[in-house]
Amino acid sequence: MFEQNPANRASSRPAQRRGTERRRAIVDAAEALLVEQGYEGATLKAVSERVGIPITSVYHYFSDRHEVEAALLRRHIGKLDAIVAALLDEPGPPTLRDAVDVVTDALLNYFRSHRDCAEVWFSGRSERIQELVHEFDRVQGERLHTFLMERQLIVTDTPSIVLQLSFEAGNRFFDVAFRAVPTGDDVVIDEARRFITAYLETYSAPPAVQD
């Protein structure tokens, strides 16, 4: 007897749809501003002007700019997750260095192709963004740990934390690279490859004995 009146349910749907569309428009505007003007230019005031709504309306959907950035970053993390998963579903690279290169190249190419993602990832770094990045590192570390174990590139008792630390270390190198150069400093990225490869090779599995 407490069910909502069907007429009320029907009337709420357009409002919900408008709310979803408005949230998407706000995040889209932030994405465009980050690409055009960088992190400093993508303020909530600029976002509200781009969407064509009062800034008070933006606050109705997002408590602050960091929540907008988090919504945008979740989009990119979903895409990055799919990219890494697809790479690791392919026939395995023959060496640890190859595995490091494959993942590094994928992330580097993505950040270079999506400036808005790089701006939020490396310039924003609010507490919420840090949580999302840390979770990304954890998930990808577990995925790469399984991948390397299955291909017998690391010893069977390698702790999963080793791969999470590898991702977090790589993140720090990327942070330095993208703060130095908007498209990522190649010298720093190459140092990241060397650093992470050398670390993982301390856990490398011995070569299989040929009959």
Tab-separated table of N, CA and C in Angstrom, residues 72-88 102-114 116-118 120-122 132-133 136-137 139-140 143 167 171 174 178:
chain	number	residue	atom	x	y	z
A	72	LEU	N	35.481	12.340	-13.892
A	72	LEU	CA	36.200	12.270	-15.169
A	72	LEU	C	37.252	11.171	-15.140
A	73	LEU	N	37.991	11.076	-14.031
A	73	LEU	CA	39.056	10.081	-13.953
A	73	LEU	C	38.494	8.663	-13.969
A	74	ARG	N	37.313	8.473	-13.381
A	74	ARG	CA	36.702	7.133	-13.417
A	74	ARG	C	36.450	6.697	-14.859
A	75	ARG	N	36.065	7.640	-15.719
A	75	ARG	CA	35.901	7.310	-17.137
A	75	ARG	C	37.212	6.752	-17.700
A	76	HIS	N	38.284	7.490	-17.444
A	76	HIS	CA	39.573	7.098	-18.012
A	76	HIS	C	40.091	5.802	-17.398
A	77	ILE	N	39.900	5.612	-16.115
A	77	ILE	CA	40.380	4.392	-15.476
A	77	ILE	C	39.672	3.171	-16.063
A	78	GLY	N	38.388	3.311	-16.363
A	78	GLY	CA	37.675	2.208	-17.008
A	78	GLY	C	38.294	1.856	-18.353
A	79	LYS	N	38.667	2.879	-19.117
A	79	LYS	CA	39.297	2.637	-20.426
A	79	LYS	C	40.700	2.053	-20.265
A	80	LEU	N	41.469	2.599	-19.329
A	80	LEU	CA	42.821	2.089	-19.093
A	80	LEU	C	42.788	0.641	-18.617
A	81	ASP	N	41.848	0.341	-17.764
A	81	ASP	CA	41.711	-1.026	-17.275
A	81	ASP	C	41.462	-1.987	-18.434
A	82	ALA	N	40.595	-1.594	-19.346
A	82	ALA	CA	40.292	-2.446	-20.502
A	82	ALA	C	41.514	-2.596	-21.404
A	83	ILE	N	42.295	-1.528	-21.565
A	83	ILE	CA	43.498	-1.584	-22.407
A	83	ILE	C	44.510	-2.551	-21.828
A	84	VAL	N	44.801	-2.432	-20.524
A	84	VAL	CA	45.778	-3.320	-19.890
A	84	VAL	C	45.290	-4.763	-19.926
A	85	ALA	N	44.002	-4.966	-19.652
A	85	ALA	CA	43.450	-6.321	-19.679
A	85	ALA	C	43.604	-6.949	-21.064
A	86	ALA	N	43.337	-6.172	-22.110
A	86	ALA	CA	43.462	-6.689	-23.476
A	86	ALA	C	44.909	-7.029	-23.804
A	87	LEU	N	45.835	-6.187	-23.369
A	87	LEU	CA	47.258	-6.440	-23.625
A	87	LEU	C	47.706	-7.744	-22.971
A	88	LEU	N	47.242	-7.975	-21.750
A	88	LEU	CA	47.681	-9.158	-21.022
A	88	LEU	C	46.908	-10.412	-21.408
A	102	VAL	N	55.601	-3.168	-22.572
A	102	VAL	CA	54.235	-3.242	-23.100
A	102	VAL	C	53.292	-2.392	-22.248
A	103	VAL	N	53.363	-2.550	-20.938
A	103	VAL	CA	52.473	-1.802	-20.046
A	103	VAL	C	52.847	-0.326	-20.033
A	104	THR	N	54.152	-0.030	-19.969
A	104	THR	CA	54.602	1.363	-19.954
A	104	THR	C	54.160	2.088	-21.220
A	105	ASP	N	54.347	1.462	-22.370
A	105	ASP	CA	53.971	2.092	-23.636
A	105	ASP	C	52.471	2.362	-23.696
A	106	ALA	N	51.678	1.410	-23.204
A	106	ALA	CA	50.224	1.575	-23.229
A	106	ALA	C	49.795	2.772	-22.382
A	107	LEU	N	50.341	2.873	-21.170
A	107	LEU	CA	49.983	3.980	-20.294
A	107	LEU	C	50.496	5.314	-20.844
A	108	LEU	N	51.730	5.314	-21.331
A	108	LEU	CA	52.307	6.538	-21.876
A	108	LEU	C	51.506	7.045	-23.067
A	109	ASN	N	51.162	6.158	-23.983
A	109	ASN	CA	50.392	6.557	-25.162
A	109	ASN	C	49.020	7.095	-24.766
A	110	TYR	N	48.424	6.496	-23.745
A	110	TYR	CA	47.101	6.951	-23.319
A	110	TYR	C	47.184	8.350	-22.723
A	111	PHE	N	48.132	8.572	-21.827
A	111	PHE	CA	48.267	9.899	-21.225
A	111	PHE	C	48.585	10.961	-22.275
A	112	ARG	N	49.392	10.600	-23.260
A	112	ARG	CA	49.734	11.564	-24.305
A	112	ARG	C	48.538	11.866	-25.202
A	113	SER	N	47.651	10.917	-25.347
A	113	SER	CA	46.471	11.101	-26.193
A	113	SER	C	45.302	11.733	-25.448
A	114	HIS	N	45.372	11.770	-24.121
A	114	HIS	CA	44.271	12.290	-23.304
A	114	HIS	C	44.853	13.265	-22.272
A	116	ASP	N	43.561	15.663	-20.693
A	116	ASP	CA	42.716	15.894	-19.520
A	116	ASP	C	42.985	14.854	-18.439
A	117	CYS	N	43.191	13.612	-18.843
A	117	CYS	CA	43.497	12.548	-17.894
A	117	CYS	C	44.838	12.806	-17.211
A	118	ALA	N	45.840	13.175	-18.004
A	118	ALA	CA	47.165	13.452	-17.444
A	118	ALA	C	47.124	14.646	-16.495
A	120	VAL	N	44.612	15.733	-14.608
A	120	VAL	CA	43.994	15.344	-13.334
A	120	VAL	C	44.889	14.375	-12.579
A	121	TRP	N	45.452	13.404	-13.297
A	121	TRP	CA	46.260	12.343	-12.677
A	121	TRP	C	47.522	12.915	-12.016
A	122	PHE	N	48.180	13.838	-12.712
A	122	PHE	CA	49.481	14.309	-12.237
A	122	PHE	C	49.469	15.718	-11.646
A	132	LEU	N	41.765	6.915	-6.068
A	132	LEU	CA	41.460	6.245	-7.331
A	132	LEU	C	42.726	5.707	-7.992
A	133	VAL	N	43.797	6.502	-7.968
A	133	VAL	CA	45.063	6.070	-8.566
A	133	VAL	C	45.632	4.881	-7.792
A	136	PHE	N	43.760	1.837	-8.722
A	136	PHE	CA	44.178	1.404	-10.049
A	136	PHE	C	45.482	0.621	-9.965
A	137	ASP	N	46.453	1.141	-9.205
A	137	ASP	CA	47.733	0.449	-9.037
A	137	ASP	C	47.525	-0.935	-8.427
A	139	VAL	N	44.806	-2.904	-8.486
A	139	VAL	CA	44.135	-3.822	-9.414
A	139	VAL	C	45.086	-4.267	-10.522
A	140	GLN	N	45.820	-3.308	-11.105
A	140	GLN	CA	46.724	-3.663	-12.190
A	140	GLN	C	47.911	-4.474	-11.690
A	143	ARG	N	46.725	-7.964	-11.430
A	143	ARG	CA	46.571	-8.527	-12.782
A	143	ARG	C	47.931	-8.904	-13.372
A	167	PHE	N	53.908	-0.755	-9.888
A	167	PHE	CA	52.986	0.220	-10.478
A	167	PHE	C	53.087	1.560	-9.763
A	171	ASN	N	54.210	5.047	-11.322
A	171	ASN	CA	53.377	6.237	-11.208
A	171	ASN	C	54.201	7.444	-10.799
A	174	PHE	N	56.217	8.584	-13.751
A	174	PHE	CA	55.326	9.274	-14.694
A	174	PHE	C	54.992	10.671	-14.181
A	178	PHE	N	55.703	13.920	-16.436
A	178	PHE	CA	54.653	14.806	-16.949
A	178	PHE	C	54.671	16.174	-16.282
